[in-house]
Coordinates of C-alpha atoms and ligand atoms in Angstrom, one line a residue:
M1 CA -153.8 46.7 7.7
D2 CA -153.3 48.0 4.8
L3 CA -151.2 45.5 2.0
K4 CA -150.0 47.6 0.1
S5 CA -148.0 48.9 2.8
Q6 CA -146.5 46.2 3.3
I7 CA -144.4 45.3 0.2
N8 CA -141.0 45.8 -0.7
L9 CA -140.7 48.1 -4.0
E10 CA -137.3 47.7 -4.0
K11 CA -138.0 43.8 -4.4
L12 CA -140.7 43.0 -6.6
P13 CA -141.3 40.0 -8.8
K14 CA -140.2 41.2 -12.4
H15 CA -142.4 39.5 -13.8
V16 CA -145.6 37.2 -12.6
A17 CA -147.6 34.9 -14.3
V18 CA -151.0 34.2 -13.4
I19 CA -153.2 30.6 -14.1
M20 CA -156.1 32.8 -13.9
D21 CA -158.9 29.8 -12.8
G22 CA -162.3 29.0 -11.4
N23 CA -164.7 31.0 -13.4
G24 CA -166.8 27.7 -14.2
R25 CA -167.3 26.6 -10.3
W26 CA -168.2 30.8 -9.5
A27 CA -170.6 31.0 -12.2
K28 CA -172.2 27.5 -10.6
Q29 CA -171.8 28.8 -6.7
H30 CA -174.2 31.8 -7.8
G31 CA -176.4 29.2 -9.8
K32 CA -175.3 30.8 -13.6
P33 CA -173.9 29.3 -16.5
R34 CA -170.2 29.1 -16.7
V35 CA -170.4 32.3 -19.2
F36 CA -171.4 35.0 -16.3
G37 CA -168.4 33.0 -14.3
H38 CA -166.3 34.3 -17.6
R39 CA -167.4 37.8 -18.2
N40 CA -166.9 38.3 -14.3
G41 CA -163.7 36.8 -15.0
V42 CA -163.5 40.7 -16.9
T43 CA -163.3 42.4 -13.8
A44 CA -160.5 40.3 -11.9
V45 CA -158.4 41.0 -15.4
R46 CA -158.6 45.4 -15.1
D47 CA -157.9 44.7 -10.9
T48 CA -154.6 42.4 -11.2
T49 CA -153.4 44.3 -14.5
E50 CA -153.9 47.9 -12.5
A51 CA -152.5 46.8 -9.2
A52 CA -149.6 44.8 -10.8
A53 CA -148.7 48.2 -12.8
E54 CA -149.0 50.2 -10.2
L55 CA -146.5 48.8 -8.2
G56 CA -144.4 48.8 -10.9
I57 CA -143.4 45.3 -12.4
E58 CA -142.9 45.6 -15.8
Y59 CA -143.8 42.3 -17.0
L60 CA -147.7 40.0 -16.0
T61 CA -148.4 37.5 -18.0
L62 CA -152.0 35.9 -17.7
Y63 CA -153.2 32.4 -19.2
A64 CA -156.0 33.2 -21.2
F65 CA -157.2 29.8 -22.8
S66 CA -154.9 27.0 -23.3
T67 CA -154.5 24.0 -25.8
E68 CA -156.6 22.0 -24.2
N69 CA -159.4 24.6 -23.9
W70 CA -160.5 23.7 -26.9
N71 CA -161.6 20.0 -25.5
R72 CA -164.9 22.7 -24.3
P73 CA -168.4 22.6 -25.2
K74 CA -168.4 24.7 -28.5
L75 CA -171.1 27.3 -26.7
E76 CA -168.6 27.8 -24.2
V77 CA -164.8 28.3 -26.3
S78 CA -167.3 30.8 -29.2
A79 CA -168.2 32.7 -26.5
L80 CA -165.4 33.3 -24.1
M81 CA -163.8 33.8 -28.4
R82 CA -166.3 36.4 -28.6
L83 CA -165.7 38.1 -24.8
L84 CA -161.7 38.2 -25.8
V85 CA -162.8 40.7 -28.5
E86 CA -165.2 42.8 -26.8
T87 CA -162.7 42.9 -24.2
L88 CA -159.4 44.0 -26.2
N89 CA -161.7 46.6 -28.0
K90 CA -163.4 47.7 -24.6
E91 CA -159.9 47.7 -22.9
I92 CA -156.7 48.8 -25.4
Q93 CA -158.0 53.0 -24.9
T94 CA -157.0 52.3 -21.1
L95 CA -153.9 50.0 -21.6
N96 CA -153.2 53.0 -23.0
K97 CA -153.8 55.4 -21.1
N98 CA -152.1 53.3 -18.3
N99 CA -149.3 52.9 -20.6
I100 CA -149.6 49.1 -20.9
R101 CA -148.1 47.3 -24.0
L102 CA -150.2 44.3 -25.3
K103 CA -148.4 41.3 -26.0
A104 CA -149.6 37.7 -26.9
I105 CA -147.7 33.7 -26.6
G106 CA -149.4 30.6 -28.1
D107 CA -150.4 29.6 -31.7
I108 CA -152.4 33.1 -32.0
N109 CA -152.8 32.0 -36.0
K110 CA -155.4 29.6 -35.2
L111 CA -158.1 31.9 -33.4
P112 CA -160.8 32.8 -35.1
G113 CA -160.2 36.1 -37.4
R114 CA -162.3 38.1 -35.0
T115 CA -160.9 37.4 -31.9
H116 CA -157.6 36.7 -34.2
D117 CA -157.8 40.6 -36.3
A118 CA -158.7 42.4 -32.4
L119 CA -155.9 40.7 -30.7
L120 CA -153.7 42.0 -33.4
Q121 CA -155.3 45.2 -33.6
G122 CA -154.1 46.2 -29.6
I123 CA -151.2 44.8 -30.0
E124 CA -150.1 47.5 -32.3
N125 CA -152.2 50.4 -30.4
T126 CA -150.0 50.0 -27.7
A127 CA -146.8 48.9 -29.0
K128 CA -145.4 52.4 -28.1
N129 CA -146.0 51.9 -24.5
D130 CA -143.4 51.4 -22.4
R131 CA -145.2 51.3 -18.2
M132 CA -146.0 47.5 -17.9
T133 CA -145.7 44.4 -20.6
L134 CA -149.4 42.2 -20.4
V135 CA -148.8 39.3 -21.7
L136 CA -151.8 37.4 -22.9
A137 CA -151.8 33.7 -23.2
L138 CA -153.3 32.6 -25.7
N139 CA -154.2 29.1 -27.5
Y140 CA -150.9 29.0 -25.3
S141 CA -149.4 25.7 -24.6
A142 CA -145.9 25.2 -23.2
K143 CA -145.3 21.5 -24.6
W144 CA -146.2 23.3 -28.6
E145 CA -144.1 26.1 -27.6
L146 CA -141.5 23.9 -26.1
T147 CA -142.0 21.2 -30.0
E148 CA -141.9 24.9 -31.8
A149 CA -138.4 25.9 -30.7
A150 CA -137.3 22.2 -30.9
R151 CA -138.6 23.1 -34.7
K152 CA -137.2 26.1 -34.8
L153 CA -133.2 24.6 -33.8
A154 CA -133.2 22.1 -35.7
K155 CA -134.2 24.1 -38.5
A156 CA -130.5 26.3 -37.6
A157 CA -128.9 23.3 -37.1
K158 CA -129.9 21.5 -40.6
E159 CA -129.4 25.6 -42.5
G160 CA -126.2 25.4 -40.2
T161 CA -126.2 28.5 -38.4
L162 CA -126.6 25.7 -34.8
D163 CA -123.9 24.2 -34.5
P164 CA -125.4 21.8 -32.4
D165 CA -122.7 20.9 -30.2
Q166 CA -122.7 25.2 -29.5
L167 CA -126.3 24.4 -27.9
N168 CA -127.4 26.3 -24.9
E169 CA -130.3 27.3 -22.4
Q170 CA -129.8 31.0 -24.2
H171 CA -130.5 29.9 -27.6
I172 CA -133.8 27.5 -26.2
S173 CA -134.8 31.0 -24.4
N174 CA -134.3 33.4 -27.5
A175 CA -136.5 30.5 -29.5
L176 CA -140.2 30.7 -26.9
A177 CA -142.5 33.1 -27.6
T178 CA -141.2 34.4 -24.9
Q179 CA -138.2 35.9 -26.0
G180 CA -136.8 38.6 -25.0
I181 CA -139.0 38.3 -21.0
P182 CA -137.9 37.8 -18.3
D183 CA -139.1 34.5 -17.0
P184 CA -141.4 35.1 -14.2
E185 CA -140.5 35.3 -10.9
L186 CA -144.1 34.5 -8.7
L187 CA -146.4 32.2 -10.8
I188 CA -150.6 32.5 -9.0
R189 CA -152.8 30.2 -10.0
T190 CA -156.4 30.9 -8.2
S191 CA -159.6 28.0 -7.7
G192 CA -156.7 26.3 -5.1
E193 CA -156.2 23.6 -7.5
S194 CA -152.4 22.9 -7.1
R195 CA -151.1 22.1 -11.3
I196 CA -149.4 24.2 -14.1
S197 CA -152.1 22.3 -16.9
N198 CA -149.3 22.3 -19.5
F199 CA -147.6 26.7 -18.7
L200 CA -144.4 28.1 -19.1
L201 CA -142.9 24.7 -18.6
W202 CA -139.1 26.5 -19.5
Q203 CA -139.6 28.8 -17.5
I204 CA -141.0 28.3 -14.1
A205 CA -138.2 26.6 -14.1
Y206 CA -137.4 28.7 -10.6
A207 CA -140.3 31.1 -9.6
E208 CA -141.8 30.7 -6.9
L209 CA -145.7 29.2 -6.7
Y210 CA -148.9 31.0 -5.6
F211 CA -151.5 28.6 -4.8
T212 CA -154.6 30.0 -3.1
D213 CA -158.4 29.3 -3.0
I214 CA -160.0 31.7 -4.6
F215 CA -162.3 31.8 -7.9
W216 CA -160.5 33.7 -10.4
P217 CA -163.9 36.5 -10.6
D218 CA -163.4 36.7 -6.4
F219 CA -159.0 38.0 -7.0
G220 CA -158.5 41.7 -6.7
K221 CA -155.7 43.7 -5.8
E222 CA -156.1 42.2 -2.7
N223 CA -155.4 39.4 -2.5
F224 CA -152.4 40.5 -5.4
Y225 CA -150.7 41.9 -2.5
Q226 CA -151.7 39.3 -0.2
A227 CA -148.9 37.3 -3.2
I228 CA -146.5 39.7 -2.9
I229 CA -146.4 39.5 -0.3
D230 CA -146.1 35.9 0.5
F231 CA -143.2 36.1 -2.3
Q232 CA -140.8 38.7 -0.4
R233 CA -141.2 36.8 3.3
R234 CA -139.3 33.9 0.5
E235 CA -135.7 32.4 1.0
R236 CA -135.4 32.2 -3.1
R237 CA -131.7 29.7 -2.5
F238 CA -131.2 29.3 -5.5
G239 CA -130.1 25.7 -5.2
K240 CA -127.2 27.8 -2.5
I241 CA -127.9 27.8 1.1
S242 CA -129.0 30.6 3.2
E243 CA -125.5 31.3 4.7
Q244 CA -124.1 32.2 1.4
L245 CA -127.0 34.5 0.2
I246 CA -126.4 38.1 0.2
P247 CA -129.7 40.0 2.3
Ligands
IPE301 C1 -161.1 30.0 -15.7 O1 -162.0 29.2 -15.7 C2 -160.9 30.4 -16.8 C3 -160.9 29.5 -19.1 C4 -159.6 28.2 -18.3 C5 -161.1 29.3 -20.0 P1 -162.6 27.4 -15.3 O2 -163.7 28.6 -16.4 O3 -160.9 26.9 -15.7 O4 -163.1 27.3 -13.6 P2 -163.2 26.3 -13.7 O5 -162.0 25.5 -13.4 O6 -164.1 25.9 -14.1 O7 -164.1 26.1 -12.1
IPE302 C1 -155.5 26.6 -17.6 O1 -157.1 26.0 -16.4 C2 -156.1 27.7 -18.6 C3 -156.1 28.8 -17.9 C4 -156.6 29.2 -17.0 C5 -156.3 29.8 -19.8 P1 -158.0 25.2 -16.5 O2 -159.0 25.3 -16.5 O3 -158.4 24.6 -18.7 O4 -156.8 24.2 -16.4 P2 -157.4 23.0 -16.1 O5 -158.3 22.0 -16.8 O6 -157.8 22.3 -14.7 O7 -156.3 21.4 -16.0
MG303 MG1 -160.6 25.3 -15.0

């Protein structure tokens, strides 16, 4: 049965976020070094981006490198940073062809110079595209983001541009790296791990979580469609009871 045709295009999530996990274990399974897994993960990035754009999803956020990932062996970190430069340089054309805008969230100023430059160039060169926004989370962690937001708001309060008694949820949303981007309605994590690993803690308050055992390099369009179908079968109650929901 064709999975894509089972998707209701009227009920798509506006924003899907993905924790791309399992590259290392995939490589091990193939008797190869971890970096081989990361390289093969690029195909899954391409397929998922294409699938999301073709369906008409507006925002796709991919967790590519966490703040905690700096703690990996130096060689793996530098290989990942090089792979990022290579992939960005290679894929920008495809993003433009597909009218996809690139954005980044995370403490990107702390990335190595070449990675930072390639990223900024990619963002600049795709800034006018408006079919879908691809958000790369790079040197990102939710606790970093929330700490930065708290710092911004504290400064505003100190300077007198924000009254602490008037502080509301919108102020916090606007102070996050995802400012202007709707919260993800669906969060996918591959590789069988059931944890959030410091990703988008504020934004996923009401996201549907979808965990699959598939390792990231094996994740393809059909797997993405499956996640969307699963999402569409769920009843999102937002605290209400079933009978209160408008069909
Ligand atoms: C995800 O795969 C990619 C990054 C975190 C950069 P992993 O490298 O975490 O793969 P596993 O979890 O060790 O298998
Ligand atoms: C989360 O994966 C970060 C990314 C996918 C970039 P990890 O593999 O780093 O997470 P943990 O260590 O299993 O929690
Ligand atoms: Mg992992």
